[in-house]
GROMACS .gro file of C-alpha atoms in nm:
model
  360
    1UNK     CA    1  -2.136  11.867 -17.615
    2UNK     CA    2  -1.968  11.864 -17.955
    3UNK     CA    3  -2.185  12.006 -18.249
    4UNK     CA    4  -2.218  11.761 -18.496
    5UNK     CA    5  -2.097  11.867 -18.842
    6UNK     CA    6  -2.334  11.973 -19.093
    7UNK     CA    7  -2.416  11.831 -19.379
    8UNK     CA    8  -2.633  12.006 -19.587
    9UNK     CA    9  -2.603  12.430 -19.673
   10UNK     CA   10  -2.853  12.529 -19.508
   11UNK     CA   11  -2.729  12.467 -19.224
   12UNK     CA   12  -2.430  12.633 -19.314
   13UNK     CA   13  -2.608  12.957 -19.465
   14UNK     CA   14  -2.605  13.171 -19.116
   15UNK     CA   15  -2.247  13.134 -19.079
   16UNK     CA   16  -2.001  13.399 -19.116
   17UNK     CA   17  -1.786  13.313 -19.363
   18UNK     CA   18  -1.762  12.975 -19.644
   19UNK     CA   19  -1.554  12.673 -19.625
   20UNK     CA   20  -1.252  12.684 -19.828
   21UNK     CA   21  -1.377  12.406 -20.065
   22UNK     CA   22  -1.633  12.633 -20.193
   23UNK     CA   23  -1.403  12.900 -20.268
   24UNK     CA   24  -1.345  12.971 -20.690
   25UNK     CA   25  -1.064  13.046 -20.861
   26UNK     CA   26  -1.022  13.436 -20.875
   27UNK     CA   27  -1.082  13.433 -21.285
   28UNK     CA   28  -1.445  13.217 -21.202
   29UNK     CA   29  -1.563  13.438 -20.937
   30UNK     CA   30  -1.880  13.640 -21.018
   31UNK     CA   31  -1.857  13.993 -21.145
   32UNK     CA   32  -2.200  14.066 -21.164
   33UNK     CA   33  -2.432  14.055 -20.908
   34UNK     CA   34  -2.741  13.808 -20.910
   35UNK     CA   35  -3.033  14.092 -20.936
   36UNK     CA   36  -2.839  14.324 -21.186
   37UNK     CA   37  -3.060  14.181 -21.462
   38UNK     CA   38  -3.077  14.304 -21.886
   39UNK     CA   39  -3.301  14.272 -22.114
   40UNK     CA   40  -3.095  14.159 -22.393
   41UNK     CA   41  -3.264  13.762 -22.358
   42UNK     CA   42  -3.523  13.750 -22.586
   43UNK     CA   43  -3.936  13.688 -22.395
   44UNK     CA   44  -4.108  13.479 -22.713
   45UNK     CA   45  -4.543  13.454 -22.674
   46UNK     CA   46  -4.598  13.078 -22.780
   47UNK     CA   47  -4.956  13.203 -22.820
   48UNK     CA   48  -5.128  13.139 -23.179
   49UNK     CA   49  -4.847  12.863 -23.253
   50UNK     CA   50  -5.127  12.637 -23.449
   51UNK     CA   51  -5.205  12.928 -23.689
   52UNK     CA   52  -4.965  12.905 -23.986
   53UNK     CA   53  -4.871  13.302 -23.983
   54UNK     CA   54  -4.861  13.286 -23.641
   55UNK     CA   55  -4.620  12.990 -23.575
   56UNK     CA   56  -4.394  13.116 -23.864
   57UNK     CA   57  -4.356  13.484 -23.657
   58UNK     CA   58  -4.284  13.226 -23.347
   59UNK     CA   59  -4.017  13.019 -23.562
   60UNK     CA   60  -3.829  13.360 -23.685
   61UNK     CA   61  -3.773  13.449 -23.317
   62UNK     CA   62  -3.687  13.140 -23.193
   63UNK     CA   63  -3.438  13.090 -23.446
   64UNK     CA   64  -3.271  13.400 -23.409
   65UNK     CA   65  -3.192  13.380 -23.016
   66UNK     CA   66  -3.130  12.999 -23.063
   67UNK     CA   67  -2.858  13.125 -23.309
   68UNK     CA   68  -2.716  13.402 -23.108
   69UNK     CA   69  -2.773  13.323 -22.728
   70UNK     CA   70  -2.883  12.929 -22.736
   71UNK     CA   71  -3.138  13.094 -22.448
   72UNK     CA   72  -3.457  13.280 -22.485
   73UNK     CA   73  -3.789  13.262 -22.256
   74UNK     CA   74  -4.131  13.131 -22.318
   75UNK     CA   75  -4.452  13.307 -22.199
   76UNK     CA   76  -4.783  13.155 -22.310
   77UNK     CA   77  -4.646  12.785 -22.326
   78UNK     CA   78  -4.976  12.596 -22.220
   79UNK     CA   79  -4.805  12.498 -21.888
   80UNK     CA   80  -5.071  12.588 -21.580
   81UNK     CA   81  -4.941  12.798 -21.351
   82UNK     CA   82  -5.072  12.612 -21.073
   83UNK     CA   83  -4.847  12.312 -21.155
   84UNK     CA   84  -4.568  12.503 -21.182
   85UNK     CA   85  -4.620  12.708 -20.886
   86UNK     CA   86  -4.725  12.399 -20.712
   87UNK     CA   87  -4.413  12.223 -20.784
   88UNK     CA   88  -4.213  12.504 -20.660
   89UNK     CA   89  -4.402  12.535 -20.312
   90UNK     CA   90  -4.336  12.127 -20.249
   91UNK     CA   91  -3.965  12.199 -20.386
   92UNK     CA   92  -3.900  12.474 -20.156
   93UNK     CA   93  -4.079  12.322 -19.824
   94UNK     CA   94  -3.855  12.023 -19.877
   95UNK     CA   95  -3.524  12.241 -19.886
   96UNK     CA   96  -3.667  12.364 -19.568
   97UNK     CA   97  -3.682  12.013 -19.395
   98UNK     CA   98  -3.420  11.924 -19.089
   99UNK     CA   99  -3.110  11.790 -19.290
  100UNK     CA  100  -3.203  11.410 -19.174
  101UNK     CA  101  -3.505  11.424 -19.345
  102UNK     CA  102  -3.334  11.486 -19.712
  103UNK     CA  103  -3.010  11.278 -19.573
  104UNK     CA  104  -3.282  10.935 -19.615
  105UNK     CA  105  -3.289  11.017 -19.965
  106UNK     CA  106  -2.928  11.096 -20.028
  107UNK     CA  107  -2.706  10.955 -20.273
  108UNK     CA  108  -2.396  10.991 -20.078
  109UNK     CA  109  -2.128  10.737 -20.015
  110UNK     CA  110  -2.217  10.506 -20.339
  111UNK     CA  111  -2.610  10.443 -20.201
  112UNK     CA  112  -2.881  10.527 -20.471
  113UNK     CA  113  -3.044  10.819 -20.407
  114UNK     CA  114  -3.175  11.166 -20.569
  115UNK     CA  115  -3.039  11.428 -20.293
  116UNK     CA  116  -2.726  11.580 -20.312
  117UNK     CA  117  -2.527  11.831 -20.193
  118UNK     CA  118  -2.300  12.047 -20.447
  119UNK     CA  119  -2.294  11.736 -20.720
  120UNK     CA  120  -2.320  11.396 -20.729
  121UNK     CA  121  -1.936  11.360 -20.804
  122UNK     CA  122  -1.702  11.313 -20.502
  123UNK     CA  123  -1.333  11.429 -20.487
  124UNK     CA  124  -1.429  11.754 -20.627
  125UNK     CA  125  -1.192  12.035 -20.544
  126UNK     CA  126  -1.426  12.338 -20.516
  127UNK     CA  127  -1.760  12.255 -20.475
  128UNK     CA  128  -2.094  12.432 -20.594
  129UNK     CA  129  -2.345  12.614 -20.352
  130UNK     CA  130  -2.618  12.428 -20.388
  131UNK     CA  131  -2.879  12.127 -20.327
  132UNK     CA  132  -3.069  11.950 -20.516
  133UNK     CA  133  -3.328  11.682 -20.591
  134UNK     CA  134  -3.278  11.464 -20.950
  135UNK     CA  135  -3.429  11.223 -21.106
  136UNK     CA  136  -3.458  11.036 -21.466
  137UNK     CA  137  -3.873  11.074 -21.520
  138UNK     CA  138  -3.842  10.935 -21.890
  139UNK     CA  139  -3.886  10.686 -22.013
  140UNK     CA  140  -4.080  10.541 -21.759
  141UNK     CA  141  -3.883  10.224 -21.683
  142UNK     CA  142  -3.540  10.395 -21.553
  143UNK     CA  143  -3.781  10.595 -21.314
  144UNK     CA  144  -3.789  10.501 -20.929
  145UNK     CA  145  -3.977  10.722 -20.775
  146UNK     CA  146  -3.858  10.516 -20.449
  147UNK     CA  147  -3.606  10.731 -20.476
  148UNK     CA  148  -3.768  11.059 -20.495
  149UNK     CA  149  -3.813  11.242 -20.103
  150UNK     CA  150  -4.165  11.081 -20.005
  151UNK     CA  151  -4.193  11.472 -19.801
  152UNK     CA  152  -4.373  11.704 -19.905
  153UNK     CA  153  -4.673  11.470 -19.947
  154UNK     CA  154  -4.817  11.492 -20.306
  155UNK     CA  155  -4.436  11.567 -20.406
  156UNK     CA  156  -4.360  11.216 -20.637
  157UNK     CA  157  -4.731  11.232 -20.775
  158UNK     CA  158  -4.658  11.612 -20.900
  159UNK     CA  159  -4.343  11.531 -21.038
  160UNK     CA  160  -4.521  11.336 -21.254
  161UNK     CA  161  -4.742  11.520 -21.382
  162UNK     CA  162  -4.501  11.810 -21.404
  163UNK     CA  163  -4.222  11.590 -21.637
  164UNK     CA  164  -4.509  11.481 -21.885
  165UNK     CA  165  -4.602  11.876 -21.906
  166UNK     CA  166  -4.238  11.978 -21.952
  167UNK     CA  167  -4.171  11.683 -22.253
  168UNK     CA  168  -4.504  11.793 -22.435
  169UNK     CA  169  -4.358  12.141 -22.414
  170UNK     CA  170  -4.002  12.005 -22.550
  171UNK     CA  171  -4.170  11.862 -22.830
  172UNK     CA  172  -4.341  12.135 -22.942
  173UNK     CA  173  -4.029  12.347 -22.941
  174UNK     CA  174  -3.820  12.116 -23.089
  175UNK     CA  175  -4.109  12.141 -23.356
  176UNK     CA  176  -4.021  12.483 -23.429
  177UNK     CA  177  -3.689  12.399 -23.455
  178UNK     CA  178  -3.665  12.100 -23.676
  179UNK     CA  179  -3.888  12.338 -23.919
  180UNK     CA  180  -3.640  12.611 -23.904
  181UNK     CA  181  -3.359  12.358 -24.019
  182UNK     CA  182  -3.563  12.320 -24.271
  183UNK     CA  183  -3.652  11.959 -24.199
  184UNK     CA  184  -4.018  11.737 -24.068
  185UNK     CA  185  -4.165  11.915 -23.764
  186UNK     CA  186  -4.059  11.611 -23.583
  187UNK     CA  187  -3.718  11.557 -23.721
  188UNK     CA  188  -3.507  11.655 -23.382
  189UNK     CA  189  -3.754  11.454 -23.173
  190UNK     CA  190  -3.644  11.125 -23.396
  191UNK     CA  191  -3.287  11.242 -23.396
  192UNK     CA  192  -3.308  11.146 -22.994
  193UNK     CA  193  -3.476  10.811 -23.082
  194UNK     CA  194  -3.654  10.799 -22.751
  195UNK     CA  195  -3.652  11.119 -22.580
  196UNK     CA  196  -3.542  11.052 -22.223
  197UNK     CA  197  -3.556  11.307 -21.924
  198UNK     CA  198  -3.413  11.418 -21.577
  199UNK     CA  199  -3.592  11.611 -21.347
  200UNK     CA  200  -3.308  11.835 -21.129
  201UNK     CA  201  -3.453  12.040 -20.830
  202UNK     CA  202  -3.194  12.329 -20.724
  203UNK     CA  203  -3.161  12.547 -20.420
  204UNK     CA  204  -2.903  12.776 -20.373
  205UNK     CA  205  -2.937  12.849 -19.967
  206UNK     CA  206  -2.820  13.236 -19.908
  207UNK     CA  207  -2.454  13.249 -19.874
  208UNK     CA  208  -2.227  13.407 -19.633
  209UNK     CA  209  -1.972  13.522 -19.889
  210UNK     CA  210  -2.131  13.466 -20.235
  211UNK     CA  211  -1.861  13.676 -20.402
  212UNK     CA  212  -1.589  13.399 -20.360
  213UNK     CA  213  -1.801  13.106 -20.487
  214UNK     CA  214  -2.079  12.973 -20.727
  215UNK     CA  215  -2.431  12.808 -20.716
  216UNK     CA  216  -2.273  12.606 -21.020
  217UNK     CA  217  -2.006  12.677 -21.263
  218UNK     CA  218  -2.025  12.766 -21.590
  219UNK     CA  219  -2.103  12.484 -21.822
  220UNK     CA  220  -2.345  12.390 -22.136
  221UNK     CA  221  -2.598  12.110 -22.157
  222UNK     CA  222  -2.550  11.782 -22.319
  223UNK     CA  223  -2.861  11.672 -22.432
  224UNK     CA  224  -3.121  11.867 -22.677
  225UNK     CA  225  -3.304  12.115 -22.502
  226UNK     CA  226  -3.364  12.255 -22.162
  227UNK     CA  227  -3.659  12.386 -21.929
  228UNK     CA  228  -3.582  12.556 -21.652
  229UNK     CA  229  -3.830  12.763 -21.419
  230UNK     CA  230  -3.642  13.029 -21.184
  231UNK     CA  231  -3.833  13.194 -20.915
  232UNK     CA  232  -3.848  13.567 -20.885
  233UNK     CA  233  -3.503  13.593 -20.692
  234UNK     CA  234  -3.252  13.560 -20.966
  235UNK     CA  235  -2.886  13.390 -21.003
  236UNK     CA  236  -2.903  13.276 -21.367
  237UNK     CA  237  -2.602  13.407 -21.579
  238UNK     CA  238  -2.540  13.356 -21.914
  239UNK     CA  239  -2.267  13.442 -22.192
  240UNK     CA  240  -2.222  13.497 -22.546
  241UNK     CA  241  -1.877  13.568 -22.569
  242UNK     CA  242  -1.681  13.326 -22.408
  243UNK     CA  243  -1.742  13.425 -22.084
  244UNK     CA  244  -1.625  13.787 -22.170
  245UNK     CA  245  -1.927  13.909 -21.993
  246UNK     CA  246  -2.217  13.797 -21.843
  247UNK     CA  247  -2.568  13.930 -21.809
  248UNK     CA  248  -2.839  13.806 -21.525
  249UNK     CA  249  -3.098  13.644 -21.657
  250UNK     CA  250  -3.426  13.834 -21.507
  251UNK     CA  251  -3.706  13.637 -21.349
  252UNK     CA  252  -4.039  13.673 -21.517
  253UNK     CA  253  -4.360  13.530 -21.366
  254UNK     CA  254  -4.503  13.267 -21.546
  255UNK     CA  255  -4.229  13.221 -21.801
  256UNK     CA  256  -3.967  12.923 -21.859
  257UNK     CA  257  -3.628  12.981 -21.965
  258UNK     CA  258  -3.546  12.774 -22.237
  259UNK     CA  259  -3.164  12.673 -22.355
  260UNK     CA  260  -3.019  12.445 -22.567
  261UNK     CA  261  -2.737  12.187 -22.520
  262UNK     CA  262  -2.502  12.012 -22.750
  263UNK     CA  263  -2.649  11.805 -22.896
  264UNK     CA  264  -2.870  12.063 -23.070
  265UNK     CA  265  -2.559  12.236 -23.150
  266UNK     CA  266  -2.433  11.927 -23.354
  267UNK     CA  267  -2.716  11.768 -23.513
  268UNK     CA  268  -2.760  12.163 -23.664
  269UNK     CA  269  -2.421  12.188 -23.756
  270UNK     CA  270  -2.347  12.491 -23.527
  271UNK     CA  271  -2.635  12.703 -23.655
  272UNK     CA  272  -2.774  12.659 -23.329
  273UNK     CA  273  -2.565  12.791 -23.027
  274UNK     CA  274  -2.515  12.581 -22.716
  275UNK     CA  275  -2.596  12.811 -22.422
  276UNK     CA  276  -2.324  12.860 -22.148
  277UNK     CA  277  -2.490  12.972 -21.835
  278UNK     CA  278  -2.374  12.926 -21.455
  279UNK     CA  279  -2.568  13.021 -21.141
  280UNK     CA  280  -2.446  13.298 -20.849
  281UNK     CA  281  -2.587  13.271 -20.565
  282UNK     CA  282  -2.628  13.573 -20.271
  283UNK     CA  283  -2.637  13.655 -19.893
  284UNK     CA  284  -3.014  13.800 -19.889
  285UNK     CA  285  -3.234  13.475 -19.973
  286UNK     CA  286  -3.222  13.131 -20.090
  287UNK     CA  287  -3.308  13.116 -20.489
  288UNK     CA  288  -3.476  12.790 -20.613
  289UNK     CA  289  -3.473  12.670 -20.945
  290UNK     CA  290  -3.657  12.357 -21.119
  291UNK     CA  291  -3.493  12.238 -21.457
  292UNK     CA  292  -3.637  11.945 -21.722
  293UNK     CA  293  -3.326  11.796 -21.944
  294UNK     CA  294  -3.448  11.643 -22.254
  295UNK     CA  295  -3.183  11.461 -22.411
  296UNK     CA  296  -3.122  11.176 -22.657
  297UNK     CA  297  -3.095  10.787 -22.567
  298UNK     CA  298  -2.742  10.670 -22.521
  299UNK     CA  299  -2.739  10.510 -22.876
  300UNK     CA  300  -2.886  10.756 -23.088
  301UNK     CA  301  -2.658  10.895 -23.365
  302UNK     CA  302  -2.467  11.215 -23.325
  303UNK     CA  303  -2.423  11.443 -23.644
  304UNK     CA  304  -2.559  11.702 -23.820
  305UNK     CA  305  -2.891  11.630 -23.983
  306UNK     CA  306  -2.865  11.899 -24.259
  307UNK     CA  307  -2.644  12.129 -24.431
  308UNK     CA  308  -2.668  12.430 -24.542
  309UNK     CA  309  -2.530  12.492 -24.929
  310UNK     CA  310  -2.140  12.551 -24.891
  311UNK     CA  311  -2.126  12.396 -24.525
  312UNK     CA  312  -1.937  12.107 -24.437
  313UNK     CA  313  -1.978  11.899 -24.126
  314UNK     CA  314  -1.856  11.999 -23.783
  315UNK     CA  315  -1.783  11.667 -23.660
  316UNK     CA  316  -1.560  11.432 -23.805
  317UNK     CA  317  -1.793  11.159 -23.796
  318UNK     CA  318  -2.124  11.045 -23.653
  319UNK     CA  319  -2.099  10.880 -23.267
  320UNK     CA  320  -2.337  10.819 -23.054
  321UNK     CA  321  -2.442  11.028 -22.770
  322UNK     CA  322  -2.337  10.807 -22.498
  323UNK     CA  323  -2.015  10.877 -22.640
  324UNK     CA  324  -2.061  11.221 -22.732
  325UNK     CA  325  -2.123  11.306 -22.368
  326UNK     CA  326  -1.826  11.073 -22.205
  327UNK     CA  327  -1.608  11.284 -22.439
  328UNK     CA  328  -1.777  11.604 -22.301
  329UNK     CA  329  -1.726  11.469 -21.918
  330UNK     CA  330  -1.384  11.410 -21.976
  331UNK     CA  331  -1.319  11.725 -22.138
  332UNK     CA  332  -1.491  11.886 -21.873
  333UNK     CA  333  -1.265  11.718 -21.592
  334UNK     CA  334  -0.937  11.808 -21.738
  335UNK     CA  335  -1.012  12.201 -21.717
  336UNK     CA  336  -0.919  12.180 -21.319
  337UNK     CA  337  -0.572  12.051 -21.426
  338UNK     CA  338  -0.538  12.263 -21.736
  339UNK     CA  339  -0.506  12.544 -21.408
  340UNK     CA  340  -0.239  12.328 -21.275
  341UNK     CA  341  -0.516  12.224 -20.995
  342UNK     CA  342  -0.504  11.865 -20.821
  343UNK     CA  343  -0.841  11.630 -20.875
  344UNK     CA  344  -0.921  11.351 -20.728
  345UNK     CA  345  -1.198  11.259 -20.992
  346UNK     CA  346  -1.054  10.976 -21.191
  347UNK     CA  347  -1.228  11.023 -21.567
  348UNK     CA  348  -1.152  10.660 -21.662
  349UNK     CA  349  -1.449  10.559 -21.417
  350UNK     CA  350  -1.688  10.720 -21.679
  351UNK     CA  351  -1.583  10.501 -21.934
  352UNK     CA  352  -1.779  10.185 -21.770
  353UNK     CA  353  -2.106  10.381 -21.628
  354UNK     CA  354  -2.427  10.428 -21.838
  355UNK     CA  355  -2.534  10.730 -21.944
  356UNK     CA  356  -2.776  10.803 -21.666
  357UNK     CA  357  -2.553  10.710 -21.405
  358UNK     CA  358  -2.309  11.007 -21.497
  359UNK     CA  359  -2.549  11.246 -21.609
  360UNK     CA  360  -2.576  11.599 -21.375
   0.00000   0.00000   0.00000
C-alpha cells in the first residue's frame, strides 16, 4: 500500500532528515541554539501602574528597552494565569490532533480557513517549520469564528475571552508609551483609529535537522505592538544589531513578551525600535507559542506624531497603513531575489487584497 504523503509537520517530525524546501540559506541558518538563553531582555513588574510614582518608574523602563531592543517582558500584567495557561493546553491538544482533523479548517488551495502549514503564502521557496492557527478577533465584524478549529471544545469561546484580555493589555501599554512621547495617554491608541487584532497560534513540531532551517525567519511586525506568550521550551531570537548576533529569548512563567512593530517605529519617529526577532526550532520537543497583533485600521494615517526639538521626520510623507504595509510586503518579497533566488510569489497580487487578507 502506498503511504499517503503528509501534510502537516508533525507528521514529518520523526523522520530522519528535512525536506529540501525547508532548508535556509547558509548566512540564515541558526547559530545559536534555542535554550542558550541571556539575560540582556529587560523583565518590567506592571505592578503599582495606577500610582503616579509608580507608573512613572514603569514608563522609564519601558522606554528604555522600547528604544534599544523594541522587546522587553511583562510580569504582573493583570492577565490570569489560568486563561493563559488554558489557552495554551487547548492550543497544544489541537497540534496534537490526526492531520485531517486541522486539514477541515485549512486555508489551503484558495479555501478560507485559519490553519496553515509554514505560511499562508504559496510558491514560497524555503518554507518555515511551523503550524499555526490565525485569526482577525478585532473588531468584531471581520471575525468568523466558523473558521476557527471547533476541537478542542471550549477552544473559539476562550479565544475570545483571551483577545479582549490581550487588547486591554495593549492599551494600557500603549498608555505608557504615548506618555513617554510626551503626548495624551491615549494618543497611539487614536493613531490606529480602531485598533484591530489577529490572533496567530504557533507550533514548531521537533525537527529532525533544526540546524539547516527555521520556525520563521527573521522579520519585524507591521502593526503597533505585539503580545506573545512562549512556553517554557524556548526558540525566540532576537537582534539588535542587524542580525550581527542573536540572543534566545528565555521563557519565564507567567510573563508575556512584548515587541513592537513599525508602525510604532514611525508614528515615534524612530525613537522607538522595531524589534527583529525569528524563531529556531529543535530536535528534543515541540515549542508552542500564542501571539496577539495589535495593529492600525487600513486607513489610519502613517507619520510621526511628535518631534523631538532638532528632529525632522523619517518619512517623506504621511500614508496610510494599508499602504505602509503593502510597501513592507513587497520589500519583504524582493530579499529572496536580492540572493539571486527564484520566487514564485508574484507581489503585484498584494496590490488588490485588503489588509487582512495579506496580513501573517
Amino acid at each position: 500500500m502506498t503511504k499517503e504523503k503528509a501534510t502537516t509537520l508533525t507528521e514529518l517530525q520523526d523522520e530522519n532528515c528535512i525536506n529540501q524546501s525547508f532548508v535556509r540559506d547558509e548566512d540564515d541558518r541558526p547559530k545559536v541554539a534555542y535554550n542558550d538563553f541571556t539575560d540582556v531582555i529587560p523583565v518590567i513588574s506592571l505592578s503599582g501602574i495606577d500610582s503616579d510614582d509608580k507608573r512613572a518608574e514603569i514608563r522609564g523602563k519601558i522606554t528604555e528597552a522600547c528604544e534599544t531592543w523594541g522587546l522587553f517582558q511583562v510580569i504582573d500584567h493583570g492577565v490570569e494565569v489560568e486563561v493563559i495557561s488554558e489557552m495554551a493546553r487547548l492550543s497544544t491538544e489541537f497540534f496534537h490532533l490526526p492531520a485531517s482533523e486541522k486539514e477541515r479548517f485549512s486555508s489551503s488551495d484558495g479555501k478560507p480557513g485559519s490553519f496553515f502549514v509554514s505560511s499562508p503564502f504559496k510558491g514560497e521557496l524555503v518554507q518555515n517549520w511551523r503550524e499555526t492557527v490565525t485569526q482577525c478577533t478585532y473588531p468584531i465584524k471581520s471575525g468568523d469564528y466558523t473558521l476557527w478549529p471547533d476541537k478542542p471544545q471550549g477552544w473559539r469561546n476562550l479565544t475570545k475571552d483571551y483577545s479582549d484580555k490581550m487588547m486591554d493589555l495593549s492599551h494600557k501599554l500603549l498608555g505608557l508609551l504615548s506618555e513617554a512621547l510626551g503626548l495624551q495617554t491615549d494618543a497611539l491608541s487614536k493613531a490606529c483609529v480602531q485598533m484591530d487584532q489577529r490572533v496567530m497560534i504557533n507550533y514548531y513540531p521537533k525537527c529532525p535537522q533544526p540546524d539547516l532551517t527555521l520556525g520563521l525567519l527573521r522579520h519585524t511586525d507591521p502593526g503597533t505592538i505585539t503580545l506573545l506568550y512562549q512556553d517554557q521550551v524556548g526558540g525566540l531570537q532576537a537582534t539588535c544589531d542587524d542580525g550581527v548576533t542573536w540572543i534566545t529569548v528565555p521563557p519565564i512563567p507567567g510573563a508575556l513578551v512584548v515587541n513592537l512593530g513599525d508602525h510604532s517605529h514611525f508614528v515615534s519617529n524612530g525613537r522607538f525600535v522595531s524589534a527583529e526577532h525569528r524563531a529556531v526550532v529543535n530536535s528534543n520537543t515541540g515549542r508552542l507559542s500564542m501571539v496577539t497583533f495589535q495593529y492600525p485600521t487600513a486607513e489610519a494615517r502613517v507619520y510621526p506624531l511628535t518631534l523631538r526639538e532638532g528632529e525632522t521626520p523619517i518619512m517623506e510623507e504621511a500614508i496610510s497603513f494599508g499602504e505602509m504595509y503593502r510597501r513592507k510586503m513587497s520589500k519583504d518579497l524582493e530579499l529572496p531575489r536580492n540572493k539571486k533566488l527564484e520566487t514564485k510569489m508574484d507581489k503585484s497580487k498584494l496590490e488588490s487584497r485588503s489588509i487582512d487578507a495579506i496580513f501573517i
